[in-house]
PDB file of C-alpha atoms in Angstrom:
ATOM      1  CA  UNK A   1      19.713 -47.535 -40.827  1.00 65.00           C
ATOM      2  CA  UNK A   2      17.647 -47.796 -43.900  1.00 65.00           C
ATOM      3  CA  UNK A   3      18.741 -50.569 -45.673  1.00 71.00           C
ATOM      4  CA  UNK A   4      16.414 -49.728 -48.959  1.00 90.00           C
ATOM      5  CA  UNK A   5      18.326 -46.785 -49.932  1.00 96.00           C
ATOM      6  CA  UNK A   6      21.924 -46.693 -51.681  1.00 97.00           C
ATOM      7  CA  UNK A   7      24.352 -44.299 -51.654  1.00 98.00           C
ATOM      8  CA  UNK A   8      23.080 -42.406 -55.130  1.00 97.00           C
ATOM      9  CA  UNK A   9      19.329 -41.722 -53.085  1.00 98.00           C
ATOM     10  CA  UNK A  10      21.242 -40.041 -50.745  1.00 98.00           C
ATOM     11  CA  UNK A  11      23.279 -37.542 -53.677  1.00 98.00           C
ATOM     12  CA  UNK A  12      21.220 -34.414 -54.889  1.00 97.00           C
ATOM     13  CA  UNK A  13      21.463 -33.544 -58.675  1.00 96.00           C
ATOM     14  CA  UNK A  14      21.571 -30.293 -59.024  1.00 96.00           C
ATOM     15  CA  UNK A  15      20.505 -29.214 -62.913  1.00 94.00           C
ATOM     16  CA  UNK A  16      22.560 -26.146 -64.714  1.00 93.00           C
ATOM     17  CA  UNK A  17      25.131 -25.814 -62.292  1.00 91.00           C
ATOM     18  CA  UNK A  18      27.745 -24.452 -62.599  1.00 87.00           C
ATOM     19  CA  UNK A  19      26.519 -23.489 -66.249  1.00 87.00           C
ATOM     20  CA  UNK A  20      23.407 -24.616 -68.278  1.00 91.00           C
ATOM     21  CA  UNK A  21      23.292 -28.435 -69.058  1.00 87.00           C
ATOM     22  CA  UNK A  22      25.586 -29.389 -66.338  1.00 87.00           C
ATOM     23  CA  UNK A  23      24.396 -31.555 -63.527  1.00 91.00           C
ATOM     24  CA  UNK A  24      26.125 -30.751 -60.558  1.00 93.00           C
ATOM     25  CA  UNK A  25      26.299 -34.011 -58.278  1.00 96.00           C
ATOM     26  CA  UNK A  26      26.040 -32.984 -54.718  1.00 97.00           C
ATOM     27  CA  UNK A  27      27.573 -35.186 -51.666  1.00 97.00           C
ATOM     28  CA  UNK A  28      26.413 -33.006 -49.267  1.00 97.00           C
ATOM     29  CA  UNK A  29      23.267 -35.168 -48.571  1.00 97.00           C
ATOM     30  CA  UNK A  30      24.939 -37.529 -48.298  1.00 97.00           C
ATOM     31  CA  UNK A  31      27.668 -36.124 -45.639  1.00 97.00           C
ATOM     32  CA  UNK A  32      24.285 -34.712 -43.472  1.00 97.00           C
ATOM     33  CA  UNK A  33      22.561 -37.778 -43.469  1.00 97.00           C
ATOM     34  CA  UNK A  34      23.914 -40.406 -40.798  1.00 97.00           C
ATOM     35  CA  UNK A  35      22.551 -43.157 -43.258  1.00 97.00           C
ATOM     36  CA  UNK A  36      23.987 -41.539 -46.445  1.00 97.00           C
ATOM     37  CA  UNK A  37      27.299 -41.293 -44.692  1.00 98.00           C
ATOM     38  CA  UNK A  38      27.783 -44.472 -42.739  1.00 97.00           C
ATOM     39  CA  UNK A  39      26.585 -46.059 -46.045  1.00 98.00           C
ATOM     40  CA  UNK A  40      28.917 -44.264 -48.195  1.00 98.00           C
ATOM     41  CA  UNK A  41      31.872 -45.155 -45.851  1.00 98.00           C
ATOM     42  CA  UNK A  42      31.127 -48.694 -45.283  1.00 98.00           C
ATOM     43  CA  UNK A  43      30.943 -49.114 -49.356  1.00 98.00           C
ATOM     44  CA  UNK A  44      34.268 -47.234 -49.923  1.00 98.00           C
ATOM     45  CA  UNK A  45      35.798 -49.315 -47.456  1.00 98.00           C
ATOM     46  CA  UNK A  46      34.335 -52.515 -49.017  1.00 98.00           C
ATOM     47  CA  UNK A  47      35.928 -51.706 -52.499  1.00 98.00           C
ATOM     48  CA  UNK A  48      39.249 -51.861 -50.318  1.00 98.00           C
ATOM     49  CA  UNK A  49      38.948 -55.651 -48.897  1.00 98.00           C
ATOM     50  CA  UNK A  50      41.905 -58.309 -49.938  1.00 98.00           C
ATOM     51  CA  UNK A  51      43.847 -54.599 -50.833  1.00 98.00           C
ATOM     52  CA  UNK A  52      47.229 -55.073 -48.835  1.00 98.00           C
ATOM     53  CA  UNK A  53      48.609 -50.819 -47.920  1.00 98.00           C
ATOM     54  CA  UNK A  54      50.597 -49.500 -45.578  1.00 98.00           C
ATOM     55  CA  UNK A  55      48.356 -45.713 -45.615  1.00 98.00           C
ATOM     56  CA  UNK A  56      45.598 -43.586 -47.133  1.00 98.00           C
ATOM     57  CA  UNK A  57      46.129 -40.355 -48.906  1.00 98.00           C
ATOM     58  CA  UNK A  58      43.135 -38.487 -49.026  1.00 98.00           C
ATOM     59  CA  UNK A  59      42.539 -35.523 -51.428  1.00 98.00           C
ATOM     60  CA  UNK A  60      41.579 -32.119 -50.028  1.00 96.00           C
ATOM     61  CA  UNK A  61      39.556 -31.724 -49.122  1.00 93.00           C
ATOM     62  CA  UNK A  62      36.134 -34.490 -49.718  1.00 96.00           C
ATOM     63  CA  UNK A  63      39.195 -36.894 -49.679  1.00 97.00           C
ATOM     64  CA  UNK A  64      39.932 -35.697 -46.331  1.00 97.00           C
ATOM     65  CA  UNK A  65      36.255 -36.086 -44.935  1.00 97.00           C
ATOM     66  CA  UNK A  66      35.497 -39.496 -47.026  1.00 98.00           C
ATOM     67  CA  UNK A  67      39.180 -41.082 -46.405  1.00 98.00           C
ATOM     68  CA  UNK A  68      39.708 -40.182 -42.406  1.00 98.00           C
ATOM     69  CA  UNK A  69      37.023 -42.851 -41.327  1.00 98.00           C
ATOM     70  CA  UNK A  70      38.230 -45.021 -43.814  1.00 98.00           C
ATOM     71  CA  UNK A  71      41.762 -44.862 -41.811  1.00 98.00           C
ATOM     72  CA  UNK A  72      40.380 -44.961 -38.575  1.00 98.00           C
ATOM     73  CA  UNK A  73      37.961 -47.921 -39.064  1.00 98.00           C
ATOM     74  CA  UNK A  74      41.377 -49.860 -40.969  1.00 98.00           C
ATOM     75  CA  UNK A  75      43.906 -48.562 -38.477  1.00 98.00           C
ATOM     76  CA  UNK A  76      46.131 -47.204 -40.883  1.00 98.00           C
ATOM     77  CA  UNK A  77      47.831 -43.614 -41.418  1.00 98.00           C
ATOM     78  CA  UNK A  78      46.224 -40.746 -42.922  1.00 98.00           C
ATOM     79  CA  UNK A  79      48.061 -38.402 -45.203  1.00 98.00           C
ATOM     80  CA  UNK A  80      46.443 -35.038 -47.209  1.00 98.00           C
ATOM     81  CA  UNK A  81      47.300 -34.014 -50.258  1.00 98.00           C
ATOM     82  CA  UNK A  82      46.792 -30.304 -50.062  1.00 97.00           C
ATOM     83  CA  UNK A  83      46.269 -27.168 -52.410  1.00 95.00           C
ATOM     84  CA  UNK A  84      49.510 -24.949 -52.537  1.00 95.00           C
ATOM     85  CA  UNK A  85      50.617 -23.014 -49.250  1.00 95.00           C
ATOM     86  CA  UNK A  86      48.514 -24.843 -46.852  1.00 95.00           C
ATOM     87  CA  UNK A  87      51.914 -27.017 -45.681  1.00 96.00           C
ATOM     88  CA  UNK A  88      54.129 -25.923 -43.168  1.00 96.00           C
ATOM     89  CA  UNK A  89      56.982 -28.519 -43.820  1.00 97.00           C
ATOM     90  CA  UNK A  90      59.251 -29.362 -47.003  1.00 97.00           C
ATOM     91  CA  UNK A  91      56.574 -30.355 -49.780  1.00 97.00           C
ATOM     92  CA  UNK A  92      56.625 -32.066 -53.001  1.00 97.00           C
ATOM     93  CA  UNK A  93      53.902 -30.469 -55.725  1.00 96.00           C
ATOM     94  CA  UNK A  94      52.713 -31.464 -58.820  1.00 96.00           C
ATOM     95  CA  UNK A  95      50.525 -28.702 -61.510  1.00 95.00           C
ATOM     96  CA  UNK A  96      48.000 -30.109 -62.940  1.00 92.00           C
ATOM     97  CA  UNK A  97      44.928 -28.697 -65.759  1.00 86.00           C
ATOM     98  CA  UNK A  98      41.718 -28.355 -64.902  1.00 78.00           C
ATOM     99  CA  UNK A  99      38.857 -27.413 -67.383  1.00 71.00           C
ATOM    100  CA  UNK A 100      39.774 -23.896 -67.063  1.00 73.00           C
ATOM    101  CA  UNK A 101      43.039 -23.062 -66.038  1.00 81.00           C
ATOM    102  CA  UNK A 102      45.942 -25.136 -63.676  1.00 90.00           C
ATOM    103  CA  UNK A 103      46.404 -26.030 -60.142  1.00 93.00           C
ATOM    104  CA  UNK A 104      48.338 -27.488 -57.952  1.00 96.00           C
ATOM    105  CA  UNK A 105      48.838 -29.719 -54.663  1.00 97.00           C
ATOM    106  CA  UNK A 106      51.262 -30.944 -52.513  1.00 98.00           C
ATOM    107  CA  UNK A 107      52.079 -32.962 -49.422  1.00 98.00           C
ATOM    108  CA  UNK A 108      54.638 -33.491 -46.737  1.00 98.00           C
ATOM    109  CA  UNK A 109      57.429 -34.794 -48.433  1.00 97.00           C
ATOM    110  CA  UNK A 110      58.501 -37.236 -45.599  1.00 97.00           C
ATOM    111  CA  UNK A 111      54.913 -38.668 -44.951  1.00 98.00           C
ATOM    112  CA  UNK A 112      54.962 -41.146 -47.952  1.00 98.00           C
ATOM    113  CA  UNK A 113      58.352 -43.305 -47.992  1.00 98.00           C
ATOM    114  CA  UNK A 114      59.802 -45.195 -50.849  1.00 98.00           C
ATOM    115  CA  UNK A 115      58.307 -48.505 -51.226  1.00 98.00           C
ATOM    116  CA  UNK A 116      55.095 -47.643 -49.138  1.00 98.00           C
ATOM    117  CA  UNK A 117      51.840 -49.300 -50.937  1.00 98.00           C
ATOM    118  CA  UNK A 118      49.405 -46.719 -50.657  1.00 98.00           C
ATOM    119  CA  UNK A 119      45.650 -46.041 -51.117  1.00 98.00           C
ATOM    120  CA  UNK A 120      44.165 -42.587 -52.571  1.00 98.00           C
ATOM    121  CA  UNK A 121      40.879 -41.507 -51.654  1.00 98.00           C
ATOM    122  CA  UNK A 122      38.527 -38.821 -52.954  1.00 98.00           C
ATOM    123  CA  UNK A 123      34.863 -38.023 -53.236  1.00 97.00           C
ATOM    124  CA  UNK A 124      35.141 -37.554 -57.439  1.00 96.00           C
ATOM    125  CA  UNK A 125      36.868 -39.197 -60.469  1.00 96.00           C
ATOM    126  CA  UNK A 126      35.535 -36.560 -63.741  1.00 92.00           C
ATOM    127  CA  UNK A 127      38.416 -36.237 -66.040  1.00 92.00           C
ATOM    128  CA  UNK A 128      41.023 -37.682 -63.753  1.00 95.00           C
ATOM    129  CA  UNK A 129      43.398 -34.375 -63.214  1.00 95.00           C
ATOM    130  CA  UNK A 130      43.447 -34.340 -60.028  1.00 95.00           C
ATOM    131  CA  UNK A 131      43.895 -37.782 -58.587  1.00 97.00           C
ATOM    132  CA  UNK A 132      46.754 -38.370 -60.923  1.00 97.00           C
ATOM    133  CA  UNK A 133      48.685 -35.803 -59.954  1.00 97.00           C
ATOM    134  CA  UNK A 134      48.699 -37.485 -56.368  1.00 98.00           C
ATOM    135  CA  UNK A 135      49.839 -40.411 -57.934  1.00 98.00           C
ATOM    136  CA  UNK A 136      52.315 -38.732 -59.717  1.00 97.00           C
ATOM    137  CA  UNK A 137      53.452 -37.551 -56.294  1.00 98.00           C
ATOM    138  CA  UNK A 138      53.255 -40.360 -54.326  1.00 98.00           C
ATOM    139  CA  UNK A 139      55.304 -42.187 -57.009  1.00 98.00           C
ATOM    140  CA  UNK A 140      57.672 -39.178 -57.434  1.00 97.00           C
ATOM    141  CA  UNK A 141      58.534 -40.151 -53.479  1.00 98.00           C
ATOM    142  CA  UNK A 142      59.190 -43.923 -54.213  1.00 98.00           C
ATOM    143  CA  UNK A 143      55.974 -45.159 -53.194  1.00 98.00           C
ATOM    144  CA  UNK A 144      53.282 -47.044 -55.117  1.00 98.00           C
ATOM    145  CA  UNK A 145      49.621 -46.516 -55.757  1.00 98.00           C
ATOM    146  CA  UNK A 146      47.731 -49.756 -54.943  1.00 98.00           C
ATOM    147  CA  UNK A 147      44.277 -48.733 -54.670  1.00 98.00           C
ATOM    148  CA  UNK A 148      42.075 -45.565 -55.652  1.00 98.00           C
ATOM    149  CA  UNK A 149      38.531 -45.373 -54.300  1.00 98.00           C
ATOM    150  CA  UNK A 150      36.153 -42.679 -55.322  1.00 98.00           C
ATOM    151  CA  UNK A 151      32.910 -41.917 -54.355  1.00 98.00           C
ATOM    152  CA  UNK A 152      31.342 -40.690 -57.284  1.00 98.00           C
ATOM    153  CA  UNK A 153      32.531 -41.130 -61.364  1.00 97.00           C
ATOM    154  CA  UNK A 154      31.646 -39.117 -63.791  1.00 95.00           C
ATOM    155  CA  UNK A 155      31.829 -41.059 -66.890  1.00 95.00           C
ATOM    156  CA  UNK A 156      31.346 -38.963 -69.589  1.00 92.00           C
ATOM    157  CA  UNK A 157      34.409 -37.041 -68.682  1.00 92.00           C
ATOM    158  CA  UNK A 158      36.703 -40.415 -69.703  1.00 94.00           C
ATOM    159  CA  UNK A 159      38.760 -39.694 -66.199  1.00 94.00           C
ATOM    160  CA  UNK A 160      39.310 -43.243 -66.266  1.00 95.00           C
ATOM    161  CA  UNK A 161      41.641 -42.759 -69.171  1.00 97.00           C
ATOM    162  CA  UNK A 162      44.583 -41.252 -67.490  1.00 96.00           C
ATOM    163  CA  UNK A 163      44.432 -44.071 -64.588  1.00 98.00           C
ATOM    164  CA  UNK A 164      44.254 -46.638 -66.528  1.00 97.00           C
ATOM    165  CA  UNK A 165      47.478 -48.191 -64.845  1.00 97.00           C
ATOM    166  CA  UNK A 166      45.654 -48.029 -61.763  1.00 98.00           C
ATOM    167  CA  UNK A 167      43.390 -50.497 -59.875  1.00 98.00           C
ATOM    168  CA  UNK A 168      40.418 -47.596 -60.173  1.00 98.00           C
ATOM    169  CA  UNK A 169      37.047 -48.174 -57.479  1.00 98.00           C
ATOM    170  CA  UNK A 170      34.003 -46.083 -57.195  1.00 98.00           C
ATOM    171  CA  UNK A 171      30.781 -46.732 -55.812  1.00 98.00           C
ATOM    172  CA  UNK A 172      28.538 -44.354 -57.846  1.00 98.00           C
ATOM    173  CA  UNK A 173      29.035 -44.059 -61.807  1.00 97.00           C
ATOM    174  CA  UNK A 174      27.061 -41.647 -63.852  1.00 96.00           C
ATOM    175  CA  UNK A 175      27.056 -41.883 -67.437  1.00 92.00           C
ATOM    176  CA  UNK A 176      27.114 -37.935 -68.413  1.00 80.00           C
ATOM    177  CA  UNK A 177      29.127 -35.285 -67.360  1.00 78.00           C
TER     178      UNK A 177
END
């Protein structure tokens, strides 16, 4: 393992995507690098030590690829949070607004119990939309958001605003958009 390089080496900036004077932050090279990846996992996990949860929820789907190690190194349950029509089972969904337009996710409804103490993962906090309408689900089923880790923040986009009840981690912050 290289132990000179940190997780942001390992992200690609990507200039004008998806329009002009938007830098696009790319995880990818850091998903197909076995450095990037065991780094980026082993720092998540870090921001999680002295946290006391019963499972991790894990956005789809970077959440899913970021927060299943996570699990599986901890021992603890992994649930997704999915887009719309992708669960078989009885779901609970919350809408949400995105920069342009609405969407919407959902989970199992009996995977998170009342009282649980649970951790969301996902690979990006930018303005926030998403990963608070998991927590508006998970606490919609009784349960309570302890932790959220992120790989990447976006700070410009003030996603931090709508969390600001939550105990908020991420390992790479960027200043802009």
């Amino acid at each position: 393992m290289n132990t000179n390089k940190t997780v942001a080496d390992y992200i690609i900036d990507i200039p004008d995507f998806p329009e002009p004077g938007i830098i696009f932050r790319d995880i990818t090279g850091v998903l197909n690098d076995a450095d990037g990846l065991r780094l980026a996992i082993d720092e998540m996990q870090a921001k999680l030590e002295g946290v006391e949860f019963d499972k991790i929820i894990g956005l789809e789907s970077r959440g899913f690829l970021l927060g299943m190690p996570i699990a599986y190194n901890l021992g603890k349950p992994f649930v997704p949070i999915r887009k719309v029509g992708k669960l078989p089972r009885a779901t609970i969904r919350k809408a949400y607004d995105l920069e342009y337009g609405t969407a919407e996710i959902e989970v199992h409804a009996e995977d998170i119990a009342s009282g649980e103490r649970v951790v969301i993962i996902d690979d990006l906090i930018a303005t926030g939309g998403t990963i608070n309408a998991a927590a508006n689900i998970v606490e919609a089923l009784g349960a309570n958001v302890v932790c959220m880790v992120c790989l990447l923040e976006l700070k410009g986009l003030n996603g931090r605003s709508v969390l600001e009840k939550y105990d908020v981690k991420t390992v790479v912050q960027y200043e802009g958009k």
